[in-house]
Structure formats: C-alpha cells, structure tokens
Amino acid sequence: MTYENILKCLKILKHYGVSPQLRKLAEECGEAVQAALKYDYRADEITKRALITEIADLEIMVQQIKLVVGYEKVNKEIGFKLNRQL
C-alpha cells in the first residue's frame, strides 16, 4: 500500500474510531471468505472481479488495524510465520 493510501487509512480510522473499524474488519473478512469460495467453485471474470474487490476492502481494513496494533509488531509476526512455513 502506498504511503498516501496509508495516510488515507489513518484519516478514516480517526474519523470512525477503532471499535467500529474492528467490526468492519470482521465484516470484510466474511465477505472475502464468500468471494474466495465462489471463485474457487467457479473461476470466471465475474467471481474474479468480486474477489479482487473484497481483497481490496479487506486490505484497507487490515491497514487501519495495523495502525492501531503497530506495523512493526505485525511485520515481525509475518516474518516469523513465513519462516516457520518455509
């Protein structure tokens, strides 16, 4: 995500507050799950576009919550999990 978009995420987070955005994150997770399952069942341009849209929505919410819990903490955990998987 670009620095400009991260600043936009921060502005949105400040506007709505943490609690509503945590609930929105949960909502977007559910929508992404549904889109992923539909794409897995029938991979076509319609389901692909829906999946792209939901990934974008989810990424926006994840970025906002990373601002709350700390980018470095999340990045450290990502590194740990990737290394463990490999």
PDB file of N, CA and C in Angstrom:
ATOM      1  N   MET A   1       0.849  -1.176   0.000  1.00  0.00           N
ATOM      2  CA  MET A   1       0.000   0.000   0.000  1.00  0.00           C
ATOM      3  C   MET A   1       0.891   1.234   0.000  1.00  0.00           C
ATOM      4  N   THR A   2       0.498   2.207  -0.764  1.00  0.00           N
ATOM      5  CA  THR A   2       1.299   3.430  -0.867  1.00  0.00           C
ATOM      6  C   THR A   2       1.202   4.241   0.424  1.00  0.00           C
ATOM      7  N   TYR A   3       2.197   5.083   0.631  1.00  0.00           N
ATOM      8  CA  TYR A   3       2.206   5.956   1.805  1.00  0.00           C
ATOM      9  C   TYR A   3       0.970   6.859   1.804  1.00  0.00           C
ATOM     10  N   GLU A   4       0.611   7.357   0.641  1.00  0.00           N
ATOM     11  CA  GLU A   4      -0.576   8.216   0.515  1.00  0.00           C
ATOM     12  C   GLU A   4      -1.837   7.472   0.961  1.00  0.00           C
ATOM     13  N   ASN A   5      -1.957   6.217   0.562  1.00  0.00           N
ATOM     14  CA  ASN A   5      -3.129   5.436   0.944  1.00  0.00           C
ATOM     15  C   ASN A   5      -3.123   5.096   2.434  1.00  0.00           C
ATOM     16  N   ILE A   6      -1.952   4.894   3.005  1.00  0.00           N
ATOM     17  CA  ILE A   6      -1.862   4.660   4.452  1.00  0.00           C
ATOM     18  C   ILE A   6      -2.344   5.897   5.207  1.00  0.00           C
ATOM     19  N   LEU A   7      -1.970   7.066   4.727  1.00  0.00           N
ATOM     20  CA  LEU A   7      -2.446   8.305   5.356  1.00  0.00           C
ATOM     21  C   LEU A   7      -3.973   8.419   5.254  1.00  0.00           C
ATOM     22  N   LYS A   8      -4.524   7.992   4.134  1.00  0.00           N
ATOM     23  CA  LYS A   8      -5.977   7.991   3.978  1.00  0.00           C
ATOM     24  C   LYS A   8      -6.620   7.013   4.972  1.00  0.00           C
ATOM     25  N   CYS A   9      -5.994   5.860   5.152  1.00  0.00           N
ATOM     26  CA  CYS A   9      -6.487   4.879   6.120  1.00  0.00           C
ATOM     27  C   CYS A   9      -6.479   5.473   7.531  1.00  0.00           C
ATOM     28  N   LEU A  10      -5.425   6.188   7.861  1.00  0.00           N
ATOM     29  CA  LEU A  10      -5.324   6.824   9.178  1.00  0.00           C
ATOM     30  C   LEU A  10      -6.436   7.855   9.359  1.00  0.00           C
ATOM     31  N   LYS A  11      -6.699   8.630   8.336  1.00  0.00           N
ATOM     32  CA  LYS A  11      -7.753   9.638   8.400  1.00  0.00           C
ATOM     33  C   LYS A  11      -9.118   8.981   8.616  1.00  0.00           C
ATOM     34  N   ILE A  12      -9.367   7.898   7.892  1.00  0.00           N
ATOM     35  CA  ILE A  12     -10.631   7.167   8.034  1.00  0.00           C
ATOM     36  C   ILE A  12     -10.745   6.567   9.429  1.00  0.00           C
ATOM     37  N   LEU A  13      -9.657   5.976   9.924  1.00  0.00           N
ATOM     38  CA  LEU A  13      -9.635   5.376  11.254  1.00  0.00           C
ATOM     39  C   LEU A  13      -9.932   6.426  12.324  1.00  0.00           C
ATOM     40  N   LYS A  14      -9.323   7.579  12.201  1.00  0.00           N
ATOM     41  CA  LYS A  14      -9.567   8.653  13.165  1.00  0.00           C
ATOM     42  C   LYS A  14     -11.018   9.128  13.101  1.00  0.00           C
ATOM     43  N   HIS A  15     -11.583   9.133  11.916  1.00  0.00           N
ATOM     44  CA  HIS A  15     -12.966   9.581  11.763  1.00  0.00           C
ATOM     45  C   HIS A  15     -13.953   8.623  12.437  1.00  0.00           C
ATOM     46  N   TYR A  16     -13.812   7.322  12.179  1.00  0.00           N
ATOM     47  CA  TYR A  16     -14.778   6.346  12.682  1.00  0.00           C
ATOM     48  C   TYR A  16     -14.440   5.814  14.075  1.00  0.00           C
ATOM     49  N   GLY A  17     -13.152   5.714  14.392  1.00  0.00           N
ATOM     50  CA  GLY A  17     -12.740   5.135  15.666  1.00  0.00           C
ATOM     51  C   GLY A  17     -12.391   3.662  15.527  1.00  0.00           C
ATOM     52  N   VAL A  18     -11.705   3.147  16.534  1.00  0.00           N
ATOM     53  CA  VAL A  18     -11.182   1.779  16.471  1.00  0.00           C
ATOM     54  C   VAL A  18     -12.294   0.737  16.509  1.00  0.00           C
ATOM     55  N   SER A  19     -13.200   0.839  17.456  1.00  0.00           N
ATOM     56  CA  SER A  19     -14.223  -0.191  17.626  1.00  0.00           C
ATOM     57  C   SER A  19     -15.077  -0.399  16.372  1.00  0.00           C
ATOM     58  N   PRO A  20     -15.603   0.650  15.763  1.00  0.00           N
ATOM     59  CA  PRO A  20     -16.369   0.428  14.526  1.00  0.00           C
ATOM     60  C   PRO A  20     -15.521  -0.186  13.405  1.00  0.00           C
ATOM     61  N   GLN A  21     -14.248   0.181  13.355  1.00  0.00           N
ATOM     62  CA  GLN A  21     -13.408  -0.349  12.285  1.00  0.00           C
ATOM     63  C   GLN A  21     -13.031  -1.807  12.552  1.00  0.00           C
ATOM     64  N   LEU A  22     -12.949  -2.207  13.812  1.00  0.00           N
ATOM     65  CA  LEU A  22     -12.744  -3.629  14.113  1.00  0.00           C
ATOM     66  C   LEU A  22     -13.950  -4.447  13.656  1.00  0.00           C
ATOM     67  N   ARG A  23     -15.138  -3.928  13.882  1.00  0.00           N
ATOM     68  CA  ARG A  23     -16.346  -4.621  13.411  1.00  0.00           C
ATOM     69  C   ARG A  23     -16.392  -4.663  11.883  1.00  0.00           C
ATOM     70  N   LYS A  24     -15.962  -3.572  11.261  1.00  0.00           N
ATOM     71  CA  LYS A  24     -15.920  -3.526   9.795  1.00  0.00           C
ATOM     72  C   LYS A  24     -14.897  -4.534   9.263  1.00  0.00           C
ATOM     73  N   LEU A  25     -13.781  -4.680   9.959  1.00  0.00           N
ATOM     74  CA  LEU A  25     -12.775  -5.680   9.575  1.00  0.00           C
ATOM     75  C   LEU A  25     -13.391  -7.072   9.583  1.00  0.00           C
ATOM     76  N   ALA A  26     -14.129  -7.393  10.637  1.00  0.00           N
ATOM     77  CA  ALA A  26     -14.771  -8.704  10.729  1.00  0.00           C
ATOM     78  C   ALA A  26     -15.759  -8.912   9.582  1.00  0.00           C
ATOM     79  N   GLU A  27     -16.521  -7.881   9.277  1.00  0.00           N
ATOM     80  CA  GLU A  27     -17.479  -7.948   8.162  1.00  0.00           C
ATOM     81  C   GLU A  27     -16.765  -8.206   6.840  1.00  0.00           C
ATOM     82  N   GLU A  28     -15.683  -7.473   6.612  1.00  0.00           N
ATOM     83  CA  GLU A  28     -14.939  -7.635   5.358  1.00  0.00           C
ATOM     84  C   GLU A  28     -14.275  -9.008   5.271  1.00  0.00           C
ATOM     85  N   CYS A  29     -13.861  -9.561   6.410  1.00  0.00           N
ATOM     86  CA  CYS A  29     -13.305 -10.928   6.408  1.00  0.00           C
ATOM     87  C   CYS A  29     -14.341 -11.917   5.893  1.00  0.00           C
ATOM     88  N   GLY A  30     -15.568 -11.791   6.397  1.00  0.00           N
ATOM     89  CA  GLY A  30     -16.640 -12.684   5.953  1.00  0.00           C
ATOM     90  C   GLY A  30     -16.929 -12.548   4.475  1.00  0.00           C
ATOM     91  N   GLU A  31     -16.951 -11.325   3.993  1.00  0.00           N
ATOM     92  CA  GLU A  31     -17.212 -11.100   2.569  1.00  0.00           C
ATOM     93  C   GLU A  31     -16.077 -11.648   1.710  1.00  0.00           C
ATOM     94  N   ALA A  32     -14.847 -11.535   2.186  1.00  0.00           N
ATOM     95  CA  ALA A  32     -13.707 -12.079   1.442  1.00  0.00           C
ATOM     96  C   ALA A  32     -13.756 -13.602   1.400  1.00  0.00           C
ATOM     97  N   VAL A  33     -14.159 -14.210   2.495  1.00  0.00           N
ATOM     98  CA  VAL A  33     -14.303 -15.668   2.528  1.00  0.00           C
ATOM     99  C   VAL A  33     -15.322 -16.115   1.487  1.00  0.00           C
ATOM    100  N   GLN A  34     -16.466 -15.463   1.467  1.00  0.00           N
ATOM    101  CA  GLN A  34     -17.503 -15.831   0.498  1.00  0.00           C
ATOM    102  C   GLN A  34     -17.014 -15.657  -0.941  1.00  0.00           C
ATOM    103  N   ALA A  35     -16.335 -14.560  -1.209  1.00  0.00           N
ATOM    104  CA  ALA A  35     -15.839 -14.316  -2.566  1.00  0.00           C
ATOM    105  C   ALA A  35     -14.787 -15.357  -2.957  1.00  0.00           C
ATOM    106  N   ALA A  36     -13.926 -15.738  -2.011  1.00  0.00           N
ATOM    107  CA  ALA A  36     -12.898 -16.745  -2.290  1.00  0.00           C
ATOM    108  C   ALA A  36     -13.533 -18.098  -2.608  1.00  0.00           C
ATOM    109  N   LEU A  37     -14.539 -18.468  -1.845  1.00  0.00           N
ATOM    110  CA  LEU A  37     -15.207 -19.753  -2.082  1.00  0.00           C
ATOM    111  C   LEU A  37     -15.951 -19.763  -3.410  1.00  0.00           C
ATOM    112  N   LYS A  38     -16.594 -18.648  -3.759  1.00  0.00           N
ATOM    113  CA  LYS A  38     -17.280 -18.561  -5.049  1.00  0.00           C
ATOM    114  C   LYS A  38     -16.285 -18.646  -6.209  1.00  0.00           C
ATOM    115  N   TYR A  39     -15.137 -17.979  -6.052  1.00  0.00           N
ATOM    116  CA  TYR A  39     -14.115 -18.029  -7.098  1.00  0.00           C
ATOM    117  C   TYR A  39     -13.535 -19.434  -7.224  1.00  0.00           C
ATOM    118  N   ASP A  40     -13.360 -20.115  -6.096  1.00  0.00           N
ATOM    119  CA  ASP A  40     -12.847 -21.492  -6.123  1.00  0.00           C
ATOM    120  C   ASP A  40     -13.848 -22.425  -6.808  1.00  0.00           C
ATOM    121  N   TYR A  41     -15.110 -22.193  -6.560  1.00  0.00           N
ATOM    122  CA  TYR A  41     -16.164 -23.032  -7.150  1.00  0.00           C
ATOM    123  C   TYR A  41     -16.316 -22.784  -8.647  1.00  0.00           C
ATOM    124  N   ARG A  42     -16.271 -21.513  -9.049  1.00  0.00           N
ATOM    125  CA  ARG A  42     -16.455 -21.158 -10.454  1.00  0.00           C
ATOM    126  C   ARG A  42     -15.573 -19.956 -10.778  1.00  0.00           C
ATOM    127  N   ALA A  43     -14.366 -20.250 -11.224  1.00  0.00           N
ATOM    128  CA  ALA A  43     -13.414 -19.188 -11.554  1.00  0.00           C
ATOM    129  C   ALA A  43     -13.749 -18.604 -12.924  1.00  0.00           C
ATOM    130  N   ASP A  44     -14.406 -17.452 -12.898  1.00  0.00           N
ATOM    131  CA  ASP A  44     -14.681 -16.725 -14.127  1.00  0.00           C
ATOM    132  C   ASP A  44     -14.426 -15.241 -13.867  1.00  0.00           C
ATOM    133  N   GLU A  45     -14.658 -14.416 -14.848  1.00  0.00           N
ATOM    134  CA  GLU A  45     -14.360 -12.986 -14.701  1.00  0.00           C
ATOM    135  C   GLU A  45     -15.231 -12.313 -13.636  1.00  0.00           C
ATOM    136  N   ILE A  46     -16.456 -12.774 -13.499  1.00  0.00           N
ATOM    137  CA  ILE A  46     -17.352 -12.176 -12.503  1.00  0.00           C
ATOM    138  C   ILE A  46     -16.879 -12.486 -11.091  1.00  0.00           C
ATOM    139  N   THR A  47     -16.591 -13.762 -10.829  1.00  0.00           N
ATOM    140  CA  THR A  47     -16.149 -14.130  -9.481  1.00  0.00           C
ATOM    141  C   THR A  47     -14.740 -13.596  -9.199  1.00  0.00           C
ATOM    142  N   LYS A  48     -13.932 -13.493 -10.248  1.00  0.00           N
ATOM    143  CA  LYS A  48     -12.589 -12.922 -10.074  1.00  0.00           C
ATOM    144  C   LYS A  48     -12.687 -11.452  -9.681  1.00  0.00           C
ATOM    145  N   ARG A  49     -13.538 -10.706 -10.360  1.00  0.00           N
ATOM    146  CA  ARG A  49     -13.712  -9.276 -10.054  1.00  0.00           C
ATOM    147  C   ARG A  49     -14.247  -9.081  -8.641  1.00  0.00           C
ATOM    148  N   ALA A  50     -15.187  -9.929  -8.237  1.00  0.00           N
ATOM    149  CA  ALA A  50     -15.736  -9.856  -6.884  1.00  0.00           C
ATOM    150  C   ALA A  50     -14.652 -10.141  -5.845  1.00  0.00           C
ATOM    151  N   LEU A  51     -13.798 -11.120  -6.137  1.00  0.00           N
ATOM    152  CA  LEU A  51     -12.706 -11.447  -5.220  1.00  0.00           C
ATOM    153  C   LEU A  51     -11.717 -10.294  -5.118  1.00  0.00           C
ATOM    154  N   ILE A  52     -11.381  -9.691  -6.231  1.00  0.00           N
ATOM    155  CA  ILE A  52     -10.467  -8.538  -6.229  1.00  0.00           C
ATOM    156  C   ILE A  52     -11.040  -7.402  -5.379  1.00  0.00           C
ATOM    157  N   THR A  53     -12.329  -7.142  -5.546  1.00  0.00           N
ATOM    158  CA  THR A  53     -12.985  -6.092  -4.770  1.00  0.00           C
ATOM    159  C   THR A  53     -12.917  -6.382  -3.278  1.00  0.00           C
ATOM    160  N   GLU A  54     -13.199  -7.612  -2.901  1.00  0.00           N
ATOM    161  CA  GLU A  54     -13.196  -7.966  -1.476  1.00  0.00           C
ATOM    162  C   GLU A  54     -11.785  -7.976  -0.896  1.00  0.00           C
ATOM    163  N   ILE A  55     -10.798  -8.386  -1.682  1.00  0.00           N
ATOM    164  CA  ILE A  55      -9.405  -8.323  -1.214  1.00  0.00           C
ATOM    165  C   ILE A  55      -9.021  -6.874  -0.948  1.00  0.00           C
ATOM    166  N   ALA A  56      -9.426  -5.975  -1.841  1.00  0.00           N
ATOM    167  CA  ALA A  56      -9.118  -4.557  -1.656  1.00  0.00           C
ATOM    168  C   ALA A  56      -9.782  -4.020  -0.387  1.00  0.00           C
ATOM    169  N   ASP A  57     -11.058  -4.343  -0.198  1.00  0.00           N
ATOM    170  CA  ASP A  57     -11.761  -3.908   1.013  1.00  0.00           C
ATOM    171  C   ASP A  57     -11.075  -4.443   2.269  1.00  0.00           C
ATOM    172  N   LEU A  58     -10.718  -5.708   2.234  1.00  0.00           N
ATOM    173  CA  LEU A  58     -10.065  -6.328   3.380  1.00  0.00           C
ATOM    174  C   LEU A  58      -8.705  -5.693   3.658  1.00  0.00           C
ATOM    175  N   GLU A  59      -7.950  -5.438   2.615  1.00  0.00           N
ATOM    176  CA  GLU A  59      -6.625  -4.822   2.774  1.00  0.00           C
ATOM    177  C   GLU A  59      -6.737  -3.435   3.414  1.00  0.00           C
ATOM    178  N   ILE A  60      -7.735  -2.675   3.019  1.00  0.00           N
ATOM    179  CA  ILE A  60      -7.946  -1.354   3.605  1.00  0.00           C
ATOM    180  C   ILE A  60      -8.205  -1.477   5.103  1.00  0.00           C
ATOM    181  N   MET A  61      -9.035  -2.409   5.487  1.00  0.00           N
ATOM    182  CA  MET A  61      -9.349  -2.585   6.904  1.00  0.00           C
ATOM    183  C   MET A  61      -8.137  -3.115   7.681  1.00  0.00           C
ATOM    184  N   VAL A  62      -7.400  -4.043   7.094  1.00  0.00           N
ATOM    185  CA  VAL A  62      -6.197  -4.574   7.748  1.00  0.00           C
ATOM    186  C   VAL A  62      -5.192  -3.448   7.980  1.00  0.00           C
ATOM    187  N   GLN A  63      -5.013  -2.595   6.999  1.00  0.00           N
ATOM    188  CA  GLN A  63      -4.076  -1.481   7.152  1.00  0.00           C
ATOM    189  C   GLN A  63      -4.500  -0.568   8.297  1.00  0.00           C
ATOM    190  N   GLN A  64      -5.784  -0.317   8.417  1.00  0.00           N
ATOM    191  CA  GLN A  64      -6.254   0.532   9.506  1.00  0.00           C
ATOM    192  C   GLN A  64      -5.962  -0.090  10.869  1.00  0.00           C
ATOM    193  N   ILE A  65      -6.186  -1.376  10.991  1.00  0.00           N
ATOM    194  CA  ILE A  65      -5.968  -2.030  12.281  1.00  0.00           C
ATOM    195  C   ILE A  65      -4.477  -2.187  12.568  1.00  0.00           C
ATOM    196  N   LYS A  66      -3.667  -2.328  11.530  1.00  0.00           N
ATOM    197  CA  LYS A  66      -2.212  -2.336  11.737  1.00  0.00           C
ATOM    198  C   LYS A  66      -1.744  -1.015  12.335  1.00  0.00           C
ATOM    199  N   LEU A  67      -2.403   0.079  11.992  1.00  0.00           N
ATOM    200  CA  LEU A  67      -2.080   1.373  12.581  1.00  0.00           C
ATOM    201  C   LEU A  67      -2.379   1.371  14.082  1.00  0.00           C
ATOM    202  N   VAL A  68      -3.370   0.591  14.485  1.00  0.00           N
ATOM    203  CA  VAL A  68      -3.754   0.509  15.897  1.00  0.00           C
ATOM    204  C   VAL A  68      -2.783  -0.369  16.681  1.00  0.00           C
ATOM    205  N   VAL A  69      -2.495  -1.550  16.168  1.00  0.00           N
ATOM    206  CA  VAL A  69      -1.694  -2.520  16.927  1.00  0.00           C
ATOM    207  C   VAL A  69      -0.200  -2.383  16.687  1.00  0.00           C
ATOM    208  N   GLY A  70       0.196  -1.705  15.631  1.00  0.00           N
ATOM    209  CA  GLY A  70       1.608  -1.467  15.349  1.00  0.00           C
ATOM    210  C   GLY A  70       2.113  -2.236  14.144  1.00  0.00           C
ATOM    211  N   TYR A  71       2.554  -1.489  13.162  1.00  0.00           N
ATOM    212  CA  TYR A  71       3.085  -2.085  11.937  1.00  0.00           C
ATOM    213  C   TYR A  71       4.248  -3.027  12.213  1.00  0.00           C
ATOM    214  N   GLU A  72       5.187  -2.587  13.031  1.00  0.00           N
ATOM    215  CA  GLU A  72       6.383  -3.395  13.285  1.00  0.00           C
ATOM    216  C   GLU A  72       6.038  -4.714  13.954  1.00  0.00           C
ATOM    217  N   LYS A  73       5.102  -4.698  14.890  1.00  0.00           N
ATOM    218  CA  LYS A  73       4.689  -5.936  15.556  1.00  0.00           C
ATOM    219  C   LYS A  73       4.076  -6.910  14.558  1.00  0.00           C
ATOM    220  N   VAL A  74       3.235  -6.374  13.679  1.00  0.00           N
ATOM    221  CA  VAL A  74       2.605  -7.234  12.667  1.00  0.00           C
ATOM    222  C   VAL A  74       3.655  -7.756  11.688  1.00  0.00           C
ATOM    223  N   ASN A  75       4.554  -6.896  11.232  1.00  0.00           N
ATOM    224  CA  ASN A  75       5.592  -7.319  10.293  1.00  0.00           C
ATOM    225  C   ASN A  75       6.520  -8.368  10.907  1.00  0.00           C
ATOM    226  N   LYS A  76       6.828  -8.228  12.181  1.00  0.00           N
ATOM    227  CA  LYS A  76       7.650  -9.221  12.874  1.00  0.00           C
ATOM    228  C   LYS A  76       6.943 -10.571  12.908  1.00  0.00           C
ATOM    229  N   GLU A  77       5.649 -10.537  13.198  1.00  0.00           N
ATOM    230  CA  GLU A  77       4.869 -11.778  13.236  1.00  0.00           C
ATOM    231  C   GLU A  77       4.758 -12.406  11.842  1.00  0.00           C
ATOM    232  N   ILE A  78       4.613 -11.575  10.830  1.00  0.00           N
ATOM    233  CA  ILE A  78       4.575 -12.081   9.452  1.00  0.00           C
ATOM    234  C   ILE A  78       5.884 -12.789   9.119  1.00  0.00           C
ATOM    235  N   GLY A  79       7.009 -12.153   9.457  1.00  0.00           N
ATOM    236  CA  GLY A  79       8.309 -12.782   9.217  1.00  0.00           C
ATOM    237  C   GLY A  79       8.436 -14.113   9.917  1.00  0.00           C
ATOM    238  N   PHE A  80       8.020 -14.156  11.177  1.00  0.00           N
ATOM    239  CA  PHE A  80       8.071 -15.401  11.943  1.00  0.00           C
ATOM    240  C   PHE A  80       7.243 -16.490  11.270  1.00  0.00           C
ATOM    241  N   LYS A  81       6.028 -16.166  10.887  1.00  0.00           N
ATOM    242  CA  LYS A  81       5.139 -17.158  10.292  1.00  0.00           C
ATOM    243  C   LYS A  81       5.630 -17.630   8.914  1.00  0.00           C
ATOM    244  N   LEU A  82       6.182 -16.716   8.120  1.00  0.00           N
ATOM    245  CA  LEU A  82       6.721 -17.121   6.821  1.00  0.00           C
ATOM    246  C   LEU A  82       7.914 -18.048   6.991  1.00  0.00           C
ATOM    247  N   ASN A  83       8.802 -17.701   7.906  1.00  0.00           N
ATOM    248  CA  ASN A  83       9.973 -18.550   8.157  1.00  0.00           C
ATOM    249  C   ASN A  83       9.549 -19.915   8.676  1.00  0.00           C
ATOM    250  N   ARG A  84       8.570 -19.943   9.552  1.00  0.00           N
ATOM    251  CA  ARG A  84       8.089 -21.220  10.088  1.00  0.00           C
ATOM    252  C   ARG A  84       7.513 -22.080   8.978  1.00  0.00           C
ATOM    253  N   GLN A  85       6.766 -21.474   8.081  1.00  0.00           N
ATOM    254  CA  GLN A  85       6.158 -22.222   6.987  1.00  0.00           C
ATOM    255  C   GLN A  85       7.203 -22.800   6.045  1.00  0.00           C
ATOM    256  N   LEU A  86       8.264 -22.011   5.799  1.00  0.00           N
ATOM    257  CA  LEU A  86       9.327 -22.481   4.908  1.00  0.00           C
ATOM    258  C   LEU A  86      10.200 -23.517   5.597  1.00  0.00           C
TER     259      LEU A  86
END
